[in-house]
Short mmCIF file of N, CA and C in Angstrom, two decimals:
data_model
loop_
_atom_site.label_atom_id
_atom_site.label_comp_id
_atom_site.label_asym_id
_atom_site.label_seq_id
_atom_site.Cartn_x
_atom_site.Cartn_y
_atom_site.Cartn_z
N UNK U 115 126.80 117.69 78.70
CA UNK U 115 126.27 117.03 79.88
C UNK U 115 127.18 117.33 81.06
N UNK U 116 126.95 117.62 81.89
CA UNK U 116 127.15 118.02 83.26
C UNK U 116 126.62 117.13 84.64
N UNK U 117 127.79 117.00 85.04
CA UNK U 117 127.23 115.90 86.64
C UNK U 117 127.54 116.75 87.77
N UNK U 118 126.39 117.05 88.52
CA UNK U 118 127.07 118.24 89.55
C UNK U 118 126.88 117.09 90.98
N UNK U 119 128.05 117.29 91.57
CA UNK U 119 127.68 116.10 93.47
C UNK U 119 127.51 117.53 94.19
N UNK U 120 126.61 116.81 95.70
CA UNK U 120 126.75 117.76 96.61
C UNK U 120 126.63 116.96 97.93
N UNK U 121 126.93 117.80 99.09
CA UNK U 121 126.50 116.58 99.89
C UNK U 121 127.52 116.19 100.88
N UNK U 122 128.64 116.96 100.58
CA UNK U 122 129.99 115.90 101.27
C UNK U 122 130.29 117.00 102.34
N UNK U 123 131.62 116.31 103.22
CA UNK U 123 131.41 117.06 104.62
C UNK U 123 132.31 116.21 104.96
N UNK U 124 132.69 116.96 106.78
CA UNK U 124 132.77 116.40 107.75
C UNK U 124 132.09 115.77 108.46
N UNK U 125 132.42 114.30 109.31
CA UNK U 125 131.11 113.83 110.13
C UNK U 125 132.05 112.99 111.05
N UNK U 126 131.46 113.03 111.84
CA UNK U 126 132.18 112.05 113.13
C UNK U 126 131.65 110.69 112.66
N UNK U 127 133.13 109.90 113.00
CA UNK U 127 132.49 108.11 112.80
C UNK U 127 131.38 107.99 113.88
N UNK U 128 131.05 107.11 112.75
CA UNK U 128 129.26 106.57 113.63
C UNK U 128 128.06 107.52 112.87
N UNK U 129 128.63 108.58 111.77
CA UNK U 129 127.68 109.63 111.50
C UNK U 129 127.20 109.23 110.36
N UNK U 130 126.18 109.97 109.77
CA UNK U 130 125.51 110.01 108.28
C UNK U 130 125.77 110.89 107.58
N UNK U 131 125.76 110.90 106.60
CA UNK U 131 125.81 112.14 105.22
C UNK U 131 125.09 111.65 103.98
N UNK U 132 124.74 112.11 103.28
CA UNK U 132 123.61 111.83 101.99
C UNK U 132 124.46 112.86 100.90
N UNK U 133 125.02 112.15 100.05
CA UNK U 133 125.46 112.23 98.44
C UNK U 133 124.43 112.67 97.66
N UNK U 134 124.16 113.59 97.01
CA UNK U 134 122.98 113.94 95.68
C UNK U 134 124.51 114.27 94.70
N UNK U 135 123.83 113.95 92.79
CA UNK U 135 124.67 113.88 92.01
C UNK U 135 123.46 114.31 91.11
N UNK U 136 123.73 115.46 90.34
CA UNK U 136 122.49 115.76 89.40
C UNK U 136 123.01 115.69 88.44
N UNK U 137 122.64 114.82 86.64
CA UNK U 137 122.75 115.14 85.91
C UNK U 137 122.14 116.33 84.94
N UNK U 138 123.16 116.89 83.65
CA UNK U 138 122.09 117.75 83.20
C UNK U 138 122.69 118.42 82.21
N UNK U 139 121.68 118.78 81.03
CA UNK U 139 122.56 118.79 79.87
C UNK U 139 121.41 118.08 79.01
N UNK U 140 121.89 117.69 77.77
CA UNK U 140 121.36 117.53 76.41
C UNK U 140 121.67 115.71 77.26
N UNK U 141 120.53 115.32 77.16
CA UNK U 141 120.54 113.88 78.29
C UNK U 141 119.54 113.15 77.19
N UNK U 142 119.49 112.07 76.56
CA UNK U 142 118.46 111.47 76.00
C UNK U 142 118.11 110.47 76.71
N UNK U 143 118.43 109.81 77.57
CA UNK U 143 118.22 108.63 78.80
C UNK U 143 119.65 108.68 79.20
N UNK U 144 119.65 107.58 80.59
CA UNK U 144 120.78 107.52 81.51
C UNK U 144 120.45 106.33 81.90
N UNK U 145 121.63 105.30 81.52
CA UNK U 145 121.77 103.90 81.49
C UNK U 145 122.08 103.70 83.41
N UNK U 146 123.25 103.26 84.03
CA UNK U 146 123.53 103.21 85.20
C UNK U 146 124.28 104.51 85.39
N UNK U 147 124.19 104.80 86.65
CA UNK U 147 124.47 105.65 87.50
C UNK U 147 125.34 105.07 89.13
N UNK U 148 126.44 105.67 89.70
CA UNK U 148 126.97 105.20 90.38
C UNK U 148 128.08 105.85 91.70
N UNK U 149 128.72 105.98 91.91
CA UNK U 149 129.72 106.39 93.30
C UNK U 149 130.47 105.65 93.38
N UNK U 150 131.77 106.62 92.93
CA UNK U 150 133.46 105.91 93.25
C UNK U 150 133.81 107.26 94.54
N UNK U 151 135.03 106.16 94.66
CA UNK U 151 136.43 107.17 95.31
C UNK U 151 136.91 106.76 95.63
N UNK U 152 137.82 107.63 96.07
CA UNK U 152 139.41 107.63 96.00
C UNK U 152 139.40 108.29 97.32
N UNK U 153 140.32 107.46 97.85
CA UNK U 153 141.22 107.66 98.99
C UNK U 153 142.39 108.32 98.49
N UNK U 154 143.66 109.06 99.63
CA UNK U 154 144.81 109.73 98.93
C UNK U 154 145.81 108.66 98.90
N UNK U 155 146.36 108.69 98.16
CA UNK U 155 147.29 107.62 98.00
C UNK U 155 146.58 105.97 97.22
N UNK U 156 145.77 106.45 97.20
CA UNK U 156 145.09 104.68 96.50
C UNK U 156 144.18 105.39 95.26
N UNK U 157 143.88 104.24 94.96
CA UNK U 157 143.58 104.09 93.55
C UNK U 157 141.70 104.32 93.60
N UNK U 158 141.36 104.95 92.75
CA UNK U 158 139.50 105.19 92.54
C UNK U 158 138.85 103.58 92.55
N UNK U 159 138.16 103.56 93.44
CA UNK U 159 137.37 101.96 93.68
C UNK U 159 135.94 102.34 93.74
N UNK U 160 135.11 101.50 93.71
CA UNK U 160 133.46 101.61 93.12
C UNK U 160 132.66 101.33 94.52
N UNK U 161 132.29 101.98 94.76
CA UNK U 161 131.11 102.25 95.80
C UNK U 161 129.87 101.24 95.20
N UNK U 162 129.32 102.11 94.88
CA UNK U 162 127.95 101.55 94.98
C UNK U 162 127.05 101.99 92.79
N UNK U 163 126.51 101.00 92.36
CA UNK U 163 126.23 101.31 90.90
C UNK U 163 124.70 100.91 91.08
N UNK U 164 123.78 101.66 90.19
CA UNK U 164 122.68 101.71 90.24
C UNK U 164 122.06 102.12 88.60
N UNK U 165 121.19 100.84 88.44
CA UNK U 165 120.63 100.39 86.65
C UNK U 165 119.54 101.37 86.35
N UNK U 166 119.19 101.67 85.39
CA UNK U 166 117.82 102.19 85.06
C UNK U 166 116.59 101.39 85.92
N UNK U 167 116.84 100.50 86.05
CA UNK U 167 115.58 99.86 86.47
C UNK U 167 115.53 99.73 87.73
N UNK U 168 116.62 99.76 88.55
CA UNK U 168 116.96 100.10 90.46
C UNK U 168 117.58 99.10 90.67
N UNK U 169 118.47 98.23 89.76
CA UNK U 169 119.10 97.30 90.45
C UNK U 169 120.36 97.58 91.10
N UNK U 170 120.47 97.29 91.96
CA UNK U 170 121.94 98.14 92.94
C UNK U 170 123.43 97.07 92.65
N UNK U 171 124.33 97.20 93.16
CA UNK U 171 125.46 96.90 93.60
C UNK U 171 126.36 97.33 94.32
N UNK U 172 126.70 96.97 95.63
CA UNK U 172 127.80 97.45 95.85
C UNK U 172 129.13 96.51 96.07
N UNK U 173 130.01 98.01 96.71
CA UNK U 173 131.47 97.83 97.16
C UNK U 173 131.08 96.91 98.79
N UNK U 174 131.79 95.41 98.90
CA UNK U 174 131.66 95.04 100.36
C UNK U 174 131.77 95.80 101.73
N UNK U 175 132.77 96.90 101.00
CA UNK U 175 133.17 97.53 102.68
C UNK U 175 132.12 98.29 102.83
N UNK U 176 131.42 98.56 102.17
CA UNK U 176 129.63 99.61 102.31
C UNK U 176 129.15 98.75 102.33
N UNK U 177 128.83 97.41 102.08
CA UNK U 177 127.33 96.75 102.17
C UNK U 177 126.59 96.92 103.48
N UNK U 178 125.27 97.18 103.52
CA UNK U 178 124.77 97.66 105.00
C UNK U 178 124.89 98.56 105.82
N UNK U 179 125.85 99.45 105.15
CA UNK U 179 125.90 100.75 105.86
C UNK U 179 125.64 101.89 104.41
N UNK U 180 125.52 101.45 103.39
CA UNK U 180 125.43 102.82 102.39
C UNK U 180 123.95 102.21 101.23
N UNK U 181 123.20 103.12 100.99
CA UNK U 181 122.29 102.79 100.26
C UNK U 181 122.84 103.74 98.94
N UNK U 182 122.03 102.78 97.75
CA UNK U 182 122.13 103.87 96.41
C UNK U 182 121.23 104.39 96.26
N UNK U 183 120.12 105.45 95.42
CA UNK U 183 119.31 105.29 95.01
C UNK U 183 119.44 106.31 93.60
N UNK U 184 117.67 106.66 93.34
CA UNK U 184 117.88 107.65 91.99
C UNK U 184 116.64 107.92 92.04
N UNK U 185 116.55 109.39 91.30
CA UNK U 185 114.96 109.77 90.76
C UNK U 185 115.42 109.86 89.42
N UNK U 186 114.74 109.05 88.67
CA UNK U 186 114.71 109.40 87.15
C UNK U 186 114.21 110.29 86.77
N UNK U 187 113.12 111.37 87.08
CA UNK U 187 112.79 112.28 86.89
C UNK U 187 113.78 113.51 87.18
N UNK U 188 113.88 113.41 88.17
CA UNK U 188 115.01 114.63 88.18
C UNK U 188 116.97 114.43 87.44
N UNK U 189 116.86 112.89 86.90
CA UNK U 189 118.04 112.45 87.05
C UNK U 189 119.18 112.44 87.98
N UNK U 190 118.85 112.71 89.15
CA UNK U 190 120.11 112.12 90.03
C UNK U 190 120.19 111.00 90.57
N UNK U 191 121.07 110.91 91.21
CA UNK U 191 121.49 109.66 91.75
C UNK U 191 122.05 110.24 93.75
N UNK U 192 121.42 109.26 94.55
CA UNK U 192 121.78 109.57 96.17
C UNK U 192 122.71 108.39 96.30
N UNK U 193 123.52 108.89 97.25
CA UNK U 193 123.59 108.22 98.13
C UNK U 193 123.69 108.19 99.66
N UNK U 194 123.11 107.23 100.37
CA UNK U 194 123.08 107.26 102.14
C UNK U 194 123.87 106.83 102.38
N UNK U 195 124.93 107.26 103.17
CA UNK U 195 125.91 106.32 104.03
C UNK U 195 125.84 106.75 105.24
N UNK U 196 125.47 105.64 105.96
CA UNK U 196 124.97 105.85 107.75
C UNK U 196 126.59 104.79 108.21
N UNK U 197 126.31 105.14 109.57
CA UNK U 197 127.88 104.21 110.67
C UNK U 197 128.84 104.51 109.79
N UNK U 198 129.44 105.51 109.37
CA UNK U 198 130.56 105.83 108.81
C UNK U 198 131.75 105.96 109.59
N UNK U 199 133.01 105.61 109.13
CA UNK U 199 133.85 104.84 109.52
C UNK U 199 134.84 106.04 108.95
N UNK U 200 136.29 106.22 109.94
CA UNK U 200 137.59 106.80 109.44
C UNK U 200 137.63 106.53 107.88
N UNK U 201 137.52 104.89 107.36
CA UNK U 201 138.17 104.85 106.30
C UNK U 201 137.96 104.83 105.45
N UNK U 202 136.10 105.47 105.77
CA UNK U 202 135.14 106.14 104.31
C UNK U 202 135.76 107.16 103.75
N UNK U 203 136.65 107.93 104.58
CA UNK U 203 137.15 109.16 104.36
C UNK U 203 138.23 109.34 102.86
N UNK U 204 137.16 109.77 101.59
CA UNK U 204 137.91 110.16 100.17
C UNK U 204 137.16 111.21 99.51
N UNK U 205 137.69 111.36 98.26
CA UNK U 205 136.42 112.17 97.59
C UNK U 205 135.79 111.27 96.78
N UNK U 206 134.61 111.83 96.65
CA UNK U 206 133.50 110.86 96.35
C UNK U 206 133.03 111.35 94.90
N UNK U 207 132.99 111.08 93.64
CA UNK U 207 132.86 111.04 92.43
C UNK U 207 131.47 110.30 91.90
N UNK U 208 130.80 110.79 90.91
CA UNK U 208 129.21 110.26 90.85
C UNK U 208 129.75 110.01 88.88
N UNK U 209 129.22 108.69 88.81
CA UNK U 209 129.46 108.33 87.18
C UNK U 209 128.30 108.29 86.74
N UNK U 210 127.47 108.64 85.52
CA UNK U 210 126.37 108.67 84.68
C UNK U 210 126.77 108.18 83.29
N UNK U 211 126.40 106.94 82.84
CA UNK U 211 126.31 106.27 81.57
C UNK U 211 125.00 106.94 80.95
N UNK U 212 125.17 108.26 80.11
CA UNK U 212 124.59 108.91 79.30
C UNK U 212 124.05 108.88 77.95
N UNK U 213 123.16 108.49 77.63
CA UNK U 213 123.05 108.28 76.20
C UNK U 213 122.92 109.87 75.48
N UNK U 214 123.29 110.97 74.53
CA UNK U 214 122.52 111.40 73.98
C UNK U 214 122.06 111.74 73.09
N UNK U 215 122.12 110.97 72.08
CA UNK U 215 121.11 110.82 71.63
C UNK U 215 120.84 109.11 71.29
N UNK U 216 119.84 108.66 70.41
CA UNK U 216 119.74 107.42 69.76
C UNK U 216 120.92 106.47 70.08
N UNK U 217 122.02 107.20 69.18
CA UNK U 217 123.00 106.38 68.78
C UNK U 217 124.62 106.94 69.50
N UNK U 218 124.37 107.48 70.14
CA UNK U 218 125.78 108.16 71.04
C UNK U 218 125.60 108.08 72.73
N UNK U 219 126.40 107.37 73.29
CA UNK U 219 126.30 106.59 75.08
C UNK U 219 127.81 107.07 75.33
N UNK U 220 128.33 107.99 76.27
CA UNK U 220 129.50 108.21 76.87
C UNK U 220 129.31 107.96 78.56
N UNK U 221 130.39 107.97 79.36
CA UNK U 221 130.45 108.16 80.86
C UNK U 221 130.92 109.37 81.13
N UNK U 222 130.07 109.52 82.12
CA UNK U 222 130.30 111.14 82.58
C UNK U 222 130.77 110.60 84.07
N UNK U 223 131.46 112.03 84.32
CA UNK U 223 131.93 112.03 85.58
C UNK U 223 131.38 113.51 86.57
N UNK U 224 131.01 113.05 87.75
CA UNK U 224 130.96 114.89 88.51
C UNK U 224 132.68 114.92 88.90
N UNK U 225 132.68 116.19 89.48
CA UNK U 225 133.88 116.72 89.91
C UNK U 225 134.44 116.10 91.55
N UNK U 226 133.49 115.67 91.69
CA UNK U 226 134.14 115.26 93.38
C UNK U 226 133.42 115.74 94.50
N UNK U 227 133.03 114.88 95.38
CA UNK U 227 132.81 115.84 96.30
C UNK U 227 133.95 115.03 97.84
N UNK U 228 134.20 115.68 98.81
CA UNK U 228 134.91 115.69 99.52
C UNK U 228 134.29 115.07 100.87
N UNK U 229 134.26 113.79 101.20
CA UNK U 229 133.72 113.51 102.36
C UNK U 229 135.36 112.74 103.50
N UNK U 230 135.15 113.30 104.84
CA UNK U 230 135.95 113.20 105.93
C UNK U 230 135.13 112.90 107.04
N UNK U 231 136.07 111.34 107.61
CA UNK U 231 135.28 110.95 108.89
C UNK U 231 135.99 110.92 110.01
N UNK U 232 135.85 111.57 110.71
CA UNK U 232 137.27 111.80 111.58
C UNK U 232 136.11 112.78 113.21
N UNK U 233 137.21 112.33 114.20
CA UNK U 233 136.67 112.72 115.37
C UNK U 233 137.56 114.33 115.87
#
């Protein structure tokens, strides 16, 4: 199983960027799906998590400025983050609770993607 992100960038505060995270691979369903990161110097903190069924959660410092979403069909997972702020600025990591098969559920991780908000 494989988590590929794309999506990340430079953007001036006040800007938007849209996160895609594709899973893919020997996949038998995909429990929640989600968005961390890490700032340099600090520790990986949780953005935003999203259920099989669309129930969301997020991190406070995104509430109202970042949406989650997902196509189960294609298995990925988005995310929107609009009014972005200096201190959105980390790499951004996509988690997939993978089942595959029946009786075997691991967490997957993508590789990162790199988002910077800066003027």
């Amino acid at each position: 199983v494989q988590l590929q992100a794309s999506g990340g960038g430079l953007v001036q505060p006040g800007g938007s960027l849209r996160l895609s995270c594709a899973a893919s691979g020997s996949i038998f369903s995909i429990n929640a799906m989600g968005w961390y990161r890490q700032a340099p110097g600090k520790q990986r903190e949780l953005v935003a998590t999203i259920t099989s069924s669309s129930s969301t959660n997020y991190a406070d410092s995104v509430k109202g400025r970042f949406t989650i979403s997902r196509n189960n069909t294609k298995n990925t997972v988005y995310l929107q983050m609009n009014s972005l702020k200096p201190e959105d600025t980390a790499v951004y990591y996509c988690l997939g609770v993978i089942w595959t098969s029946s009786i075997l559920k691991n967490d997957y991780w993508g590789q990162g993607t790199q988002v910077t908000v800066s003027s």
